[in-house]
Coordinates of C-alpha atoms in Angstrom, one line a residue:
Chain A
X1322 CA 26.9 -34.8 -24.3
X1323 CA 25.2 -38.0 -23.4
X1324 CA 21.6 -37.9 -22.4
X1325 CA 22.3 -39.7 -19.1
X1326 CA 24.1 -36.5 -17.8
X1327 CA 21.2 -34.2 -18.6
X1328 CA 19.6 -32.4 -15.7
X1329 CA 16.1 -33.4 -16.4
X1330 CA 12.7 -32.0 -15.7
X1331 CA 9.3 -33.7 -15.8
X1332 CA 7.3 -32.1 -18.6
X1333 CA 3.9 -32.9 -17.0
X1334 CA 4.9 -31.6 -13.6
X1335 CA 6.2 -28.4 -15.1
X1336 CA 2.9 -28.0 -17.1
X1337 CA 1.0 -28.6 -13.9
X1338 CA 3.1 -26.1 -12.0
X1339 CA 2.6 -23.5 -14.8
X1340 CA -1.2 -24.0 -14.8
X1341 CA -1.2 -24.0 -11.0
X1342 CA 0.9 -21.0 -10.5
X1343 CA -1.0 -18.9 -13.1
X1344 CA -4.1 -19.6 -11.2
X1345 CA -2.6 -19.2 -7.7
X1346 CA -0.8 -16.0 -8.7
X1347 CA -3.9 -14.4 -10.1
X1348 CA -6.0 -15.5 -7.2
X1349 CA -3.4 -14.3 -4.8
X1350 CA -3.2 -10.9 -6.6
X1351 CA -7.0 -10.6 -6.4
X1352 CA -6.9 -11.3 -2.7
X1353 CA -3.8 -9.1 -2.2
X1354 CA -5.9 -6.2 -3.4
X1355 CA -8.5 -7.1 -0.8
X1356 CA -5.7 -7.4 1.8
X1357 CA -4.3 -4.0 0.8
X1358 CA -7.7 -2.4 1.2
X1359 CA -8.3 -4.1 4.5
X1360 CA -4.9 -3.2 6.0
X1361 CA -5.3 0.4 4.7
X1362 CA -8.6 0.5 6.5
X1363 CA -7.3 -1.0 9.7
X1364 CA -4.4 1.4 9.8
X1365 CA -6.8 4.2 9.5
X1366 CA -9.2 2.9 12.1
X1367 CA -11.8 1.8 9.6
X1368 CA -13.3 -1.6 8.8
X1369 CA -12.6 -1.8 5.1
X1370 CA -14.8 -3.7 2.5
X1371 CA -17.2 -6.0 4.4
X1372 CA -20.3 -6.1 2.4
X1373 CA -19.6 -8.7 -0.3
X1374 CA -19.5 -12.1 1.5
X1375 CA -18.4 -12.6 5.1
X1376 CA -15.7 -10.1 6.0
X1377 CA -15.8 -8.9 2.4
X1378 CA -14.1 -12.1 1.2
X1379 CA -16.0 -12.2 -2.1
X1380 CA -15.0 -8.6 -2.9
X1381 CA -12.2 -9.6 -5.3
X1382 CA -14.7 -11.7 -7.3
X1383 CA -17.0 -8.7 -7.5
X1384 CA -14.1 -6.6 -8.5
X1385 CA -13.1 -9.1 -11.2
X1386 CA -16.6 -9.3 -12.6
X1387 CA -16.7 -5.5 -12.7
X1388 CA -13.4 -5.3 -14.5
X1389 CA -14.6 -7.9 -17.1
X1390 CA -18.0 -6.4 -17.7
X1391 CA -17.0 -2.7 -17.8
X1392 CA -16.9 -1.0 -21.1
X1393 CA -13.4 -1.2 -22.6
X1394 CA -12.7 2.3 -23.7
X1395 CA -9.8 3.0 -26.1
X1396 CA -9.5 6.8 -26.4
X1397 CA -9.2 8.3 -29.9
X1398 CA -6.0 10.1 -29.3
X1399 CA -3.9 7.1 -28.3
X1400 CA -1.2 5.2 -30.2
X1401 CA -3.3 2.0 -30.5
X1402 CA -0.5 -0.5 -31.0
X1403 CA 1.6 0.5 -28.0
X1404 CA -1.5 1.3 -26.0
X1405 CA -2.7 -2.3 -26.3
X1406 CA 0.8 -3.7 -26.0
X1407 CA 1.7 -1.9 -22.7
X1408 CA -0.6 -3.9 -20.3
X1409 CA 0.4 -7.1 -22.1
X1410 CA 4.1 -6.4 -21.4
X1411 CA 3.4 -5.4 -17.9
X1412 CA 1.6 -8.7 -17.0
X1413 CA 3.6 -11.1 -19.2
X1414 CA 7.0 -9.9 -17.9
X1415 CA 5.8 -10.1 -14.3
X1416 CA 4.5 -13.7 -14.8
X1417 CA 7.6 -14.7 -16.8
X1418 CA 10.0 -13.5 -14.1
X1419 CA 8.3 -15.9 -11.7
X1420 CA 9.4 -18.9 -13.7
X1421 CA 12.8 -19.3 -11.9
X1422 CA 11.5 -18.4 -8.4
X1423 CA 11.2 -21.4 -6.1
X1424 CA 7.9 -21.5 -4.2
X1425 CA 8.5 -24.7 -2.3
X1426 CA 11.2 -27.2 -1.3
X1427 CA 14.0 -27.5 -3.8
X1428 CA 17.3 -29.3 -3.9
X1429 CA 20.4 -27.7 -5.6
X1430 CA 21.3 -29.4 -8.9
X1431 CA 24.5 -31.5 -8.5
X1432 CA 27.7 -30.1 -9.9
X1433 CA 30.1 -32.4 -11.8
X1434 CA 33.6 -32.0 -10.4
X1435 CA 36.8 -32.9 -12.2
X1436 CA 38.8 -34.9 -9.7
X1437 CA 41.7 -35.2 -12.0
X1438 CA 42.7 -31.7 -10.9
X1439 CA 43.7 -30.6 -7.5
X1440 CA 41.7 -28.9 -6.1
X1441 CA 38.7 -30.4 -8.0
X1442 CA 36.8 -27.9 -10.2
X1443 CA 33.4 -27.8 -11.7
X1444 CA 33.5 -29.0 -15.3
X1445 CA 31.2 -29.2 -18.3
X1446 CA 32.7 -31.9 -20.6
X1447 CA 32.5 -31.0 -24.3
X1448 CA 33.4 -34.3 -25.9
X1449 CA 32.4 -37.9 -25.2
X1450 CA 36.0 -38.8 -24.3
X1451 CA 36.3 -36.1 -21.8
X1452 CA 33.0 -37.0 -20.3
X1453 CA 34.1 -40.6 -19.9
X1454 CA 37.4 -39.6 -18.2
X1455 CA 35.7 -37.1 -15.9
X1456 CA 33.0 -39.6 -14.9
X1457 CA 35.7 -42.3 -14.3
X1458 CA 37.6 -40.0 -12.0
X1459 CA 34.3 -39.1 -10.2
X1460 CA 33.5 -42.8 -9.7
X1461 CA 36.9 -43.5 -8.3
X1462 CA 36.6 -40.5 -5.9
X1463 CA 33.2 -41.7 -4.8
X1464 CA 34.6 -45.2 -4.1
X1465 CA 37.4 -43.7 -2.1
X1466 CA 35.3 -41.4 0.0
X1467 CA 32.3 -43.6 0.2
X1468 CA 30.2 -40.9 -1.4
X1469 CA 27.6 -41.1 -4.1
X1470 CA 28.8 -40.8 -7.7
X1471 CA 27.7 -37.9 -9.9
X1472 CA 25.3 -40.1 -11.8
X1473 CA 23.6 -41.3 -8.6
X1474 CA 23.3 -37.7 -7.4
X1475 CA 21.9 -36.7 -10.8
X1476 CA 19.3 -39.5 -10.7
X1477 CA 18.3 -38.5 -7.2
X1478 CA 17.9 -34.9 -8.3
X1479 CA 15.9 -35.9 -11.3
X1480 CA 13.6 -38.0 -9.2
X1481 CA 12.8 -35.3 -6.7
X1482 CA 10.0 -32.8 -7.4
X1483 CA 11.4 -29.3 -7.6
X1484 CA 8.9 -26.7 -6.6
X1485 CA 9.9 -24.2 -9.2
X1486 CA 8.5 -23.8 -12.7
X1487 CA 11.9 -23.8 -14.4
X1488 CA 14.3 -25.9 -12.3
X1489 CA 18.1 -25.7 -12.4
X1490 CA 18.3 -22.5 -14.4
X1491 CA 21.9 -21.5 -13.7
X1492 CA 21.4 -17.8 -14.4
X1493 CA 18.3 -17.8 -12.2
X1494 CA 18.5 -14.5 -10.5
X1495 CA 19.9 -12.7 -13.6
X1496 CA 17.0 -14.0 -15.6
X1497 CA 14.6 -12.8 -13.0
X1498 CA 16.1 -9.3 -12.9
X1499 CA 16.4 -9.1 -16.7
X1500 CA 12.8 -10.1 -17.4
X1501 CA 11.4 -8.3 -14.4
X1502 CA 13.1 -5.1 -15.4
X1503 CA 11.3 -5.3 -18.8
X1504 CA 8.2 -4.3 -16.9
X1505 CA 9.4 -0.7 -17.1
X1506 CA 8.5 -0.9 -20.9
X1507 CA 4.9 -1.6 -20.0
X1508 CA 4.8 1.4 -17.7
X1509 CA 6.7 3.6 -20.1
X1510 CA 4.8 2.6 -23.2
X1511 CA 1.5 2.9 -21.4
X1512 CA 2.4 6.4 -20.3
X1513 CA 3.7 7.5 -23.6
X1514 CA 1.1 5.9 -25.9
X1515 CA -1.7 7.4 -23.9
X1516 CA -0.8 10.7 -25.4
X1517 CA -1.7 12.5 -22.2
X1518 CA 0.4 14.7 -20.0
X1519 CA -0.3 13.0 -16.7
X1520 CA 0.3 9.6 -18.1
X1521 CA 3.5 10.8 -19.7
X1522 CA 4.8 12.3 -16.4
X1523 CA 3.9 9.0 -14.6
X1524 CA 5.8 7.0 -17.3
X1525 CA 8.8 9.2 -17.2
X1526 CA 9.0 9.2 -13.4
X1527 CA 8.7 5.5 -13.5
X1528 CA 11.4 4.9 -16.0
X1529 CA 13.9 7.2 -14.2
X1530 CA 13.0 5.6 -10.8
X1531 CA 13.1 1.9 -11.9
X1532 CA 16.4 2.3 -13.8
X1533 CA 18.0 4.1 -10.8
X1534 CA 16.8 1.6 -8.2
X1535 CA 17.9 -1.4 -10.3
X1536 CA 21.5 -0.5 -9.6
X1537 CA 21.5 -0.8 -5.8
X1538 CA 19.2 -3.7 -6.1
X1539 CA 21.6 -5.6 -8.3
X1540 CA 24.6 -4.5 -6.3
X1541 CA 23.1 -5.6 -3.0
X1542 CA 22.5 -9.1 -4.4
X1543 CA 26.0 -9.3 -5.7
X1544 CA 27.3 -9.7 -2.1
X1545 CA 25.1 -12.7 -1.6
X1546 CA 26.1 -14.2 -5.0
X1547 CA 29.8 -13.7 -4.2
X1548 CA 29.4 -15.6 -0.9
X1549 CA 27.2 -18.4 -2.4
X1550 CA 29.1 -18.7 -5.7
X1551 CA 26.0 -19.3 -7.7
X1552 CA 23.3 -17.4 -9.5
X1553 CA 20.9 -20.4 -9.1
X1554 CA 18.2 -19.6 -6.6
X1555 CA 18.0 -23.3 -5.5
X1556 CA 21.7 -23.3 -4.7
X1557 CA 21.4 -20.0 -2.8
X1558 CA 18.7 -21.5 -0.6
X1559 CA 20.8 -24.7 -0.1
X1560 CA 23.7 -22.5 0.9
X1561 CA 21.6 -20.8 3.6
X1562 CA 20.2 -24.1 4.8
X1563 CA 23.8 -25.2 5.5
X1564 CA 25.3 -21.9 6.7
X1565 CA 22.4 -19.9 8.1
X1566 CA 20.3 -17.1 6.6
X1567 CA 22.1 -14.4 4.6
X1568 CA 20.3 -11.7 6.6
X1569 CA 22.5 -12.6 9.6
X1570 CA 25.7 -12.1 7.5
X1571 CA 24.7 -9.2 5.4
X1572 CA 21.9 -7.2 7.1
X1573 CA 23.0 -4.1 5.2
X1574 CA 22.5 -5.9 1.8
X1575 CA 19.1 -7.1 2.9
X1576 CA 18.1 -3.6 3.9
X1577 CA 19.3 -2.2 0.6
X1578 CA 17.5 -4.9 -1.3
X1579 CA 14.3 -4.4 0.5
X1580 CA 14.5 -0.6 0.0
X1581 CA 15.1 -1.0 -3.7
X1582 CA 12.3 -3.5 -4.0
X1583 CA 9.9 -0.9 -2.6
X1584 CA 10.9 1.4 -5.5
X1585 CA 10.9 -1.4 -8.1
X1586 CA 7.3 -2.3 -7.1
X1587 CA 6.2 1.3 -7.1
X1588 CA 5.2 1.0 -3.5
X1589 CA 5.0 3.9 -1.1
X1590 CA 7.2 5.8 -0.1
X1591 CA 8.4 5.5 -3.7
X1592 CA 5.1 5.4 -5.6
X1593 CA 5.8 8.5 -7.7
X1594 CA 4.7 6.8 -11.0
X1595 CA 1.2 6.5 -9.7
X1596 CA 0.9 9.3 -7.3
X1597 CA -2.8 9.8 -7.5
X1598 CA -2.8 13.2 -5.8
X1599 CA -0.3 14.6 -8.4
X1600 CA -1.0 12.7 -11.6
X1601 CA -4.7 11.9 -11.5
X1602 CA -3.8 8.2 -11.8
X1603 CA -0.3 7.9 -13.2
X1604 CA 0.7 6.0 -16.3
X1605 CA -2.6 4.1 -16.4
X1606 CA -4.8 7.2 -16.3
X1607 CA -6.2 6.5 -19.8
X1608 CA -6.8 2.8 -19.2
X1609 CA -10.1 1.2 -18.2
X1610 CA -11.7 -2.1 -17.5
X1611 CA -9.5 -5.2 -18.1
X1612 CA -6.5 -3.4 -19.4
X1613 CA -6.3 -1.4 -16.2
X1614 CA -6.8 -4.7 -14.3
X1615 CA -3.8 -6.2 -16.2
X1616 CA -1.6 -3.4 -15.0
X1617 CA -2.7 -4.1 -11.5
X1618 CA -2.2 -7.8 -12.0
X1619 CA 1.4 -7.2 -13.2
X1620 CA 2.1 -4.9 -10.3
X1621 CA 0.9 -7.3 -7.7
X1622 CA 2.6 -10.3 -9.4
X1623 CA 5.8 -8.3 -9.2
X1624 CA 5.2 -7.7 -5.5
X1625 CA 4.7 -11.4 -4.9
X1626 CA 7.8 -12.3 -7.0
X1627 CA 10.0 -9.8 -5.1
X1628 CA 8.6 -10.9 -1.8
X1629 CA 9.6 -14.4 -2.7
X1630 CA 13.0 -13.1 -3.7
X1631 CA 13.6 -11.3 -0.4
X1632 CA 12.7 -14.6 1.4
X1633 CA 14.9 -16.7 -0.9
X1634 CA 18.0 -14.4 -1.0
X1635 CA 18.1 -13.3 2.6
X1636 CA 15.7 -15.3 4.7
X1637 CA 16.5 -18.9 3.8
X1638 CA 13.7 -19.6 1.4
X1639 CA 11.8 -22.6 2.5
X1640 CA 14.2 -23.2 5.4
X1641 CA 13.1 -22.8 8.9
X1642 CA 15.0 -24.2 11.9
X1643 CA 13.7 -27.6 12.9
X1644 CA 11.8 -28.3 9.7
X1645 CA 14.8 -29.3 7.6
X1646 CA 14.8 -33.0 8.6
X1647 CA 11.1 -33.4 7.7
X1648 CA 10.6 -35.5 4.6
X1649 CA 7.7 -36.9 2.7
X1650 CA 4.5 -35.2 1.9
X1651 CA 4.3 -33.6 5.3
X1652 CA 7.8 -32.1 4.9
X1653 CA 6.9 -30.7 1.5
X1654 CA 3.7 -29.2 2.9
X1655 CA 5.5 -27.6 5.9
X1656 CA 8.2 -26.1 3.6
X1657 CA 5.5 -24.8 1.2
X1658 CA 3.8 -23.2 4.1
X1659 CA 7.1 -21.7 5.5
X1660 CA 8.0 -20.0 2.3
X1661 CA 4.5 -18.8 1.6
X1662 CA 4.3 -17.4 5.2
X1663 CA 7.6 -15.5 4.6
X1664 CA 6.2 -14.1 1.4
X1665 CA 3.0 -13.0 3.0
X1666 CA 4.9 -11.4 5.9
X1667 CA 6.9 -9.3 3.5
X1668 CA 3.8 -8.3 1.7
X1669 CA 2.1 -7.3 4.9
X1670 CA 5.3 -5.3 5.7
X1671 CA 5.0 -3.6 2.4
X1672 CA 1.4 -2.6 3.2
X1673 CA 2.2 -1.4 6.7
X1674 CA 5.1 0.7 5.4
X1675 CA 2.6 2.3 3.0
X1676 CA 0.7 3.8 5.9
X1677 CA 3.8 4.8 7.8
X1678 CA 6.1 6.7 5.5
X1679 CA 5.0 9.7 3.4
X1680 CA 5.9 9.9 -0.3
X1681 CA 9.4 11.1 -1.3
X1682 CA 9.9 14.2 -3.4
X1683 CA 11.4 13.3 -6.7
X1684 CA 14.9 14.8 -6.0
X1685 CA 14.9 13.1 -2.6
X1686 CA 14.1 9.8 -4.3
X1687 CA 17.0 10.2 -6.7
X1688 CA 19.2 11.4 -4.0
X1689 CA 18.5 8.3 -1.9
X1690 CA 19.4 5.9 -4.6
X1691 CA 22.5 7.6 -6.0
X1692 CA 23.9 9.2 -2.9
X1693 CA 23.0 6.7 -0.2
X1694 CA 22.0 3.2 -1.5
X1695 CA 24.6 3.0 -4.3
X1696 CA 27.7 3.8 -2.1
X1697 CA 26.5 1.6 0.7
X1698 CA 26.0 -1.3 -1.8
X1699 CA 29.5 -0.7 -3.1
X1700 CA 31.0 -0.7 0.4
X1701 CA 29.1 -3.9 1.1
X1702 CA 30.5 -5.6 -1.9
X1703 CA 34.0 -4.5 -1.0
X1704 CA 33.6 -6.0 2.4
X1705 CA 32.4 -9.3 1.0
X1706 CA 35.3 -9.4 -1.5
X1707 CA 37.8 -8.8 1.3
X1708 CA 36.3 -11.6 3.4
X1709 CA 36.4 -14.0 0.4
X1710 CA 39.9 -13.0 -0.7
X1711 CA 41.5 -13.5 2.7
X1712 CA 39.4 -16.5 3.6
X1713 CA 38.2 -14.8 6.8
X1714 CA 35.2 -15.9 8.8
X1715 CA 31.9 -14.9 7.2
X1716 CA 30.6 -13.8 10.6
X1717 CA 33.0 -10.9 10.3
X1718 CA 30.5 -9.6 7.7
X1719 CA 27.9 -8.9 10.4
X1720 CA 29.9 -6.3 12.3
X1721 CA 31.3 -4.9 9.0
X1722 CA 27.9 -4.6 7.6
X1723 CA 26.4 -2.8 10.6
X1724 CA 29.6 -0.8 11.1
X1725 CA 29.3 0.5 7.5
X1726 CA 25.7 1.6 8.2
X1727 CA 26.6 3.5 11.4
X1728 CA 29.8 4.9 9.9
X1729 CA 28.0 6.3 6.9
X1730 CA 25.2 7.8 9.0
X1731 CA 27.9 9.3 11.3
X1732 CA 29.8 10.8 8.3
X1733 CA 26.6 12.2 6.9
X1734 CA 26.2 14.1 10.2
X1735 CA 29.5 15.9 9.7
X1736 CA 29.1 16.6 6.0
X1737 CA 28.7 20.3 5.3
X1738 CA 25.1 21.1 5.1
X1739 CA 23.7 22.8 2.0
X1740 CA 22.9 26.4 2.6
X1741 CA 19.2 27.2 2.7
X1742 CA 18.3 28.2 -0.8
X1743 CA 15.8 30.8 0.2
X1744 CA 17.2 34.1 1.4
X1745 CA 16.6 34.9 5.1
X1746 CA 13.8 37.2 4.4
X1747 CA 12.5 38.0 7.9
X1748 CA 15.8 39.0 9.3
X1749 CA 16.0 42.4 7.5
X1750 CA 12.6 43.4 8.9
X1751 CA 13.2 42.5 12.5
X1752 CA 14.4 45.3 14.7
X1753 CA 17.6 43.6 16.0
X1754 CA 18.2 40.9 13.4
X1755 CA 18.5 37.3 14.1
X1756 CA 20.2 36.4 17.4
X1757 CA 23.9 35.4 17.2
X1758 CA 23.2 31.8 18.0
X1759 CA 21.1 31.5 14.9
X1760 CA 23.5 33.1 12.5
X1761 CA 25.1 29.8 11.4
X1762 CA 21.9 27.8 11.3
X1763 CA 19.2 27.4 8.8
X1764 CA 16.4 29.8 9.7
X1765 CA 12.9 28.6 9.4
X1766 CA 10.5 31.5 9.1
Chain B
X446 CA 8.5 49.6 10.0
X447 CA 10.5 46.8 11.6
X448 CA 8.7 44.0 13.4
X449 CA 9.1 44.3 17.2
X450 CA 11.5 41.8 18.8
X451 CA 8.8 40.7 21.1
X452 CA 6.6 39.6 18.2
X453 CA 9.3 37.4 16.7
X454 CA 10.0 33.8 17.7
X455 CA 13.2 32.4 16.3
X456 CA 13.2 28.7 15.6
X457 CA 16.3 26.7 14.9
X458 CA 16.2 23.5 12.9
X459 CA 16.5 20.7 15.4
X460 CA 19.9 19.1 15.7
X461 CA 20.1 15.7 14.1
X462 CA 21.8 12.9 16.0
X463 CA 23.2 9.6 14.9
X464 CA 20.0 7.8 15.5
X465 CA 18.0 10.3 13.4
X466 CA 20.5 10.2 10.7
X467 CA 20.1 6.4 10.5
X468 CA 16.4 6.8 9.8
X469 CA 15.7 3.3 10.8
X470 CA 14.7 3.9 14.4
X471 CA 12.2 6.6 13.2
X472 CA 10.8 4.2 10.6
X473 CA 10.4 1.6 13.3
X474 CA 8.7 4.1 15.6
X475 CA 6.3 4.9 12.7
X476 CA 5.6 1.3 12.1
X477 CA 4.7 0.8 15.8
X478 CA 2.0 3.5 15.4
X479 CA 0.7 1.8 12.2
X480 CA 0.7 -1.6 13.8
X481 CA -0.9 -0.3 17.0
X482 CA -3.8 1.2 15.0
X483 CA -4.1 -1.9 12.9
X484 CA -4.2 -4.2 15.9
X485 CA -6.6 -1.9 17.7
X486 CA -9.0 -2.0 14.8
X487 CA -8.6 -5.6 14.1
X488 CA -8.7 -7.1 17.6
X489 CA -10.2 -4.4 19.7
X490 CA -13.1 -2.1 19.2
X491 CA -11.1 0.7 17.7
X492 CA -12.9 1.2 14.4
X493 CA -14.7 4.5 14.0
X494 CA -16.8 3.1 11.1
X495 CA -20.6 3.2 11.6
X496 CA -22.3 0.3 10.0
X497 CA -25.0 2.5 8.7
X498 CA -28.0 0.6 7.6
X499 CA -27.8 -1.8 10.5
X500 CA -26.7 0.8 13.1
X501 CA -28.4 4.2 13.0
X502 CA -26.1 7.1 13.9
X503 CA -26.7 9.0 17.1
X504 CA -27.3 12.5 16.0
X505 CA -27.1 15.6 18.2
X506 CA -30.4 17.3 19.0
X507 CA -29.4 20.3 17.0
X508 CA -29.0 18.3 13.8
X509 CA -30.8 20.0 10.9
X510 CA -32.8 17.4 9.1
X511 CA -36.4 17.3 7.8
X512 CA -38.7 20.1 9.0
X513 CA -41.8 19.7 11.1
X514 CA -44.7 21.9 12.1
X515 CA -45.3 21.8 15.8
X516 CA -48.7 21.4 17.4
X517 CA -49.8 23.2 20.6
X518 CA -51.3 21.5 23.6
X519 CA -54.7 21.3 21.9
X520 CA -53.2 19.6 18.8
X521 CA -53.6 22.7 16.6
X522 CA -50.9 23.9 14.4
X523 CA -48.8 26.5 16.2
X524 CA -48.0 28.5 13.2
X525 CA -49.6 32.0 13.0
X526 CA -48.8 32.5 9.3
X527 CA -46.6 35.5 9.9
X528 CA -44.3 34.8 6.9
X529 CA -41.1 35.3 9.0
X530 CA -39.7 31.9 8.0
X531 CA -40.4 32.3 4.3
X532 CA -38.9 35.8 4.4
X533 CA -35.8 34.5 6.2
X534 CA -35.4 31.5 3.9
X535 CA -32.4 32.0 1.7
X536 CA -33.5 29.2 -0.7
X537 CA -37.1 30.5 -1.0
X538 CA -38.5 27.0 -0.4
X539 CA -41.4 27.9 2.0
X540 CA -44.7 28.7 0.5
X541 CA -47.5 29.9 2.9
X542 CA -51.1 30.9 2.2
X543 CA -52.5 32.6 5.2
X544 CA -56.2 32.7 6.1
X545 CA -58.2 34.2 9.0
X546 CA -57.8 32.1 12.0
X547 CA -60.7 29.9 13.1
X548 CA -59.4 30.2 16.7
X549 CA -59.7 33.3 18.9
X550 CA -56.1 33.4 20.2
X551 CA -54.5 34.5 16.9
X552 CA -55.3 36.6 13.8
X553 CA -54.2 34.3 11.0
X554 CA -53.3 30.6 10.5
X555 CA -51.7 28.9 7.5
X556 CA -54.3 27.5 5.1
X557 CA -51.5 25.8 3.2
X558 CA -47.9 25.5 4.3
X559 CA -45.6 23.9 1.7
X560 CA -41.8 23.3 2.0
X561 CA -39.9 22.1 -1.0
X562 CA -37.5 19.7 0.7
X563 CA -35.4 19.4 -2.4
X564 CA -34.9 23.1 -2.6
X565 CA -34.2 23.6 1.1
X566 CA -30.6 23.9 2.1
X567 CA -31.3 22.9 5.7
X568 CA -29.7 26.1 7.2
X569 CA -32.2 26.4 10.0
X570 CA -32.9 30.0 9.5
X571 CA -36.7 29.4 9.4
X572 CA -36.4 27.9 12.9
X573 CA -34.5 30.9 14.2
X574 CA -37.0 33.3 12.5
X575 CA -40.1 31.7 13.9
X576 CA -41.6 33.9 16.7
X577 CA -43.8 31.1 18.0
X578 CA -41.5 28.1 17.7
X579 CA -43.9 26.5 15.2
X580 CA -41.3 25.3 12.7
X581 CA -38.4 23.1 13.7
X582 CA -35.8 20.9 12.1
X583 CA -35.7 17.3 13.2
X584 CA -33.0 14.7 13.3
X585 CA -34.6 12.8 10.4
X586 CA -31.8 12.6 7.8
X587 CA -32.7 9.7 5.5
X588 CA -35.2 11.6 3.3
X589 CA -35.9 9.9 0.0
X590 CA -38.6 10.0 -2.6
X591 CA -39.5 8.7 -6.0
X592 CA -40.6 12.0 -7.5
X593 CA -40.1 15.8 -7.0
X594 CA -43.8 16.2 -6.1
X595 CA -43.4 13.7 -3.3
X596 CA -40.9 15.9 -1.6
X597 CA -43.1 19.0 -1.6
X598 CA -44.1 18.6 2.0
X599 CA -47.5 20.2 2.8
X600 CA -49.0 21.2 6.1
X601 CA -50.5 17.7 6.8
X602 CA -47.2 16.0 6.0
X603 CA -45.2 18.4 8.2
X604 CA -47.6 17.9 11.1
X605 CA -47.3 14.2 10.6
X606 CA -43.6 14.5 10.9
X607 CA -44.2 16.2 14.2
X608 CA -46.4 13.4 15.4
X609 CA -44.0 10.7 14.2
X610 CA -40.9 12.2 15.7
X611 CA -42.5 13.0 19.0
X612 CA -43.9 9.4 19.1
X613 CA -40.5 7.9 18.2
X614 CA -38.9 10.0 20.9
X615 CA -36.1 11.1 18.6
X616 CA -37.2 14.7 18.7
X617 CA -39.3 15.4 21.8
X618 CA -41.2 18.6 22.1
X619 CA -38.4 21.0 22.6
X620 CA -39.8 24.4 22.8
X621 CA -41.2 25.8 26.0
X622 CA -42.5 29.3 26.7
X623 CA -39.7 31.7 27.4
X624 CA -37.1 29.4 26.1
X625 CA -35.9 28.6 22.7
X626 CA -35.6 25.1 21.4
X627 CA -32.7 22.8 22.1
X628 CA -31.7 23.3 18.5
X629 CA -30.3 26.7 19.5
X630 CA -28.4 25.3 22.4
X631 CA -25.1 23.6 22.7
X632 CA -25.3 19.8 22.1
X633 CA -23.8 19.2 25.6
X634 CA -25.5 20.9 28.6
X635 CA -22.9 23.1 30.0
X636 CA -25.1 25.4 32.0
X637 CA -25.6 28.0 29.3
X638 CA -29.2 26.9 28.5
X639 CA -31.1 30.0 29.7
X640 CA -32.8 32.3 27.3
X641 CA -30.0 34.8 27.3
X642 CA -27.7 32.3 25.5
X643 CA -30.1 32.2 22.5
X644 CA -29.2 33.7 19.2
X645 CA -29.5 37.4 19.5

């Protein structure tokens, strides 16, 4: 393939973005911990940390210094290799998963269409001759329709700064899920190599939970991908810029995705891997100092990434009505702020939910994903496929999506209830037995 | 023997409607509560936090802090060295050496009176045991010292606590003849403050 057709990327800009995002992510993580503590405090009518610096703003720096200077204890009874490997995996996978996530304005990479066919299809020429022929057809088509040729579009794309570390990765979302899911190894290895029952339980809970919730998470995204026709996150944003945010078409998918994301990030109400009250600390019980901090860093980076993903997949990414026409530095800045604001909003939502819902029991957790989220996600995909197959209006998805939700809830009402497992103990001891009205119902004694 | 019907209250599990089955309205309702509290603390004056070193807590008058030895109207120590307090003390932290009183109105007076503030459990039983309202617990709570010896409070120190707390107005002279101290009364005056309401 000729070099002129390569989708390029500027090496120096990419390097700058990597350095920038490493710094920004770590700084954001540090301040997210402060935000977490502050919001926890406010929700509980407290003030939160306010001693280090004004409003406690220097608290993360104090925390960081503490983490760095603390004695780094490696207990004797651990499996040293995996014990050391676990936090590295946790943090590196989280950072790596961020590579394909746009954090600012992007443009979709142009697609080369073969106009010799009717209807024209995307093509990736394998030989020089084929390439020449395809480009020739493309130029002719451009002349006829007064459009830009592929080469012009390509040049335009290559000259625009793409606010994503790795631009035009065609498997974008798959890469993100694949690498992000590797984080479970960090948790599992940490729990197992600690050689300690509580850590082990935390690790086991985590592996079961993360693997289960990945399924509805992937399935809920599938609907979006089917509508967009691309795995590339830049193209998904572009689609929403043109057609409206996905959340308006597929609110059910958005709901399922957000729910799964809570579980993937080990956030309440799904924070069983690190339920302090039950497991001392969870999988990181045996970790101290910087290694503990690395687990935290990985977790919060994961939170940032998934918050970006919610914004990108369902809430239009950097798009906000009225800001689309803005160009130049101002436009870039506005779009950066829009997507950052969306991300922060979702993180605040995560934190508020934490103080709203109590933790699930483990069987309830598994029941929710396998019996509720998974079937709902499947129904959602079927709806999308029907719409696509029969070329119906995409707006039909909205009532279908909401209708599914209500229908399933309604059906659940009429499902036969499980008999109470405990025998009705009191009834035998009461003079006249339970009243007739209560015979069929669950009796709470 | 079966339980009488009148003692049994049968409760049915509440019926779940469509809205409850959806869970989302309930989650939204819960979020409202969380947000209300957050906003109240953030923008209003809702925080219950006391900024301790800057703002001193308001303690009720029956708070059991550091002890003091009360003086009478003539500035003498009220104590008559009867050993009731040290006998009542469950922590054995009061050490009294009695001597014949130099004053005509009593038989004995404490030559030394030492309370080990580190050993004390601040139960207030000395206060209750005292027949002449000579020993009282004050609202001083921030007791610190650099050594164990420093916190062995002797008679002079305990009398100076009385002088300080009376002067500061935090613990006014509370005991009057025929009436026990405020320490034995309810924090809020609800009209029960006669002698009959005292610990009996």
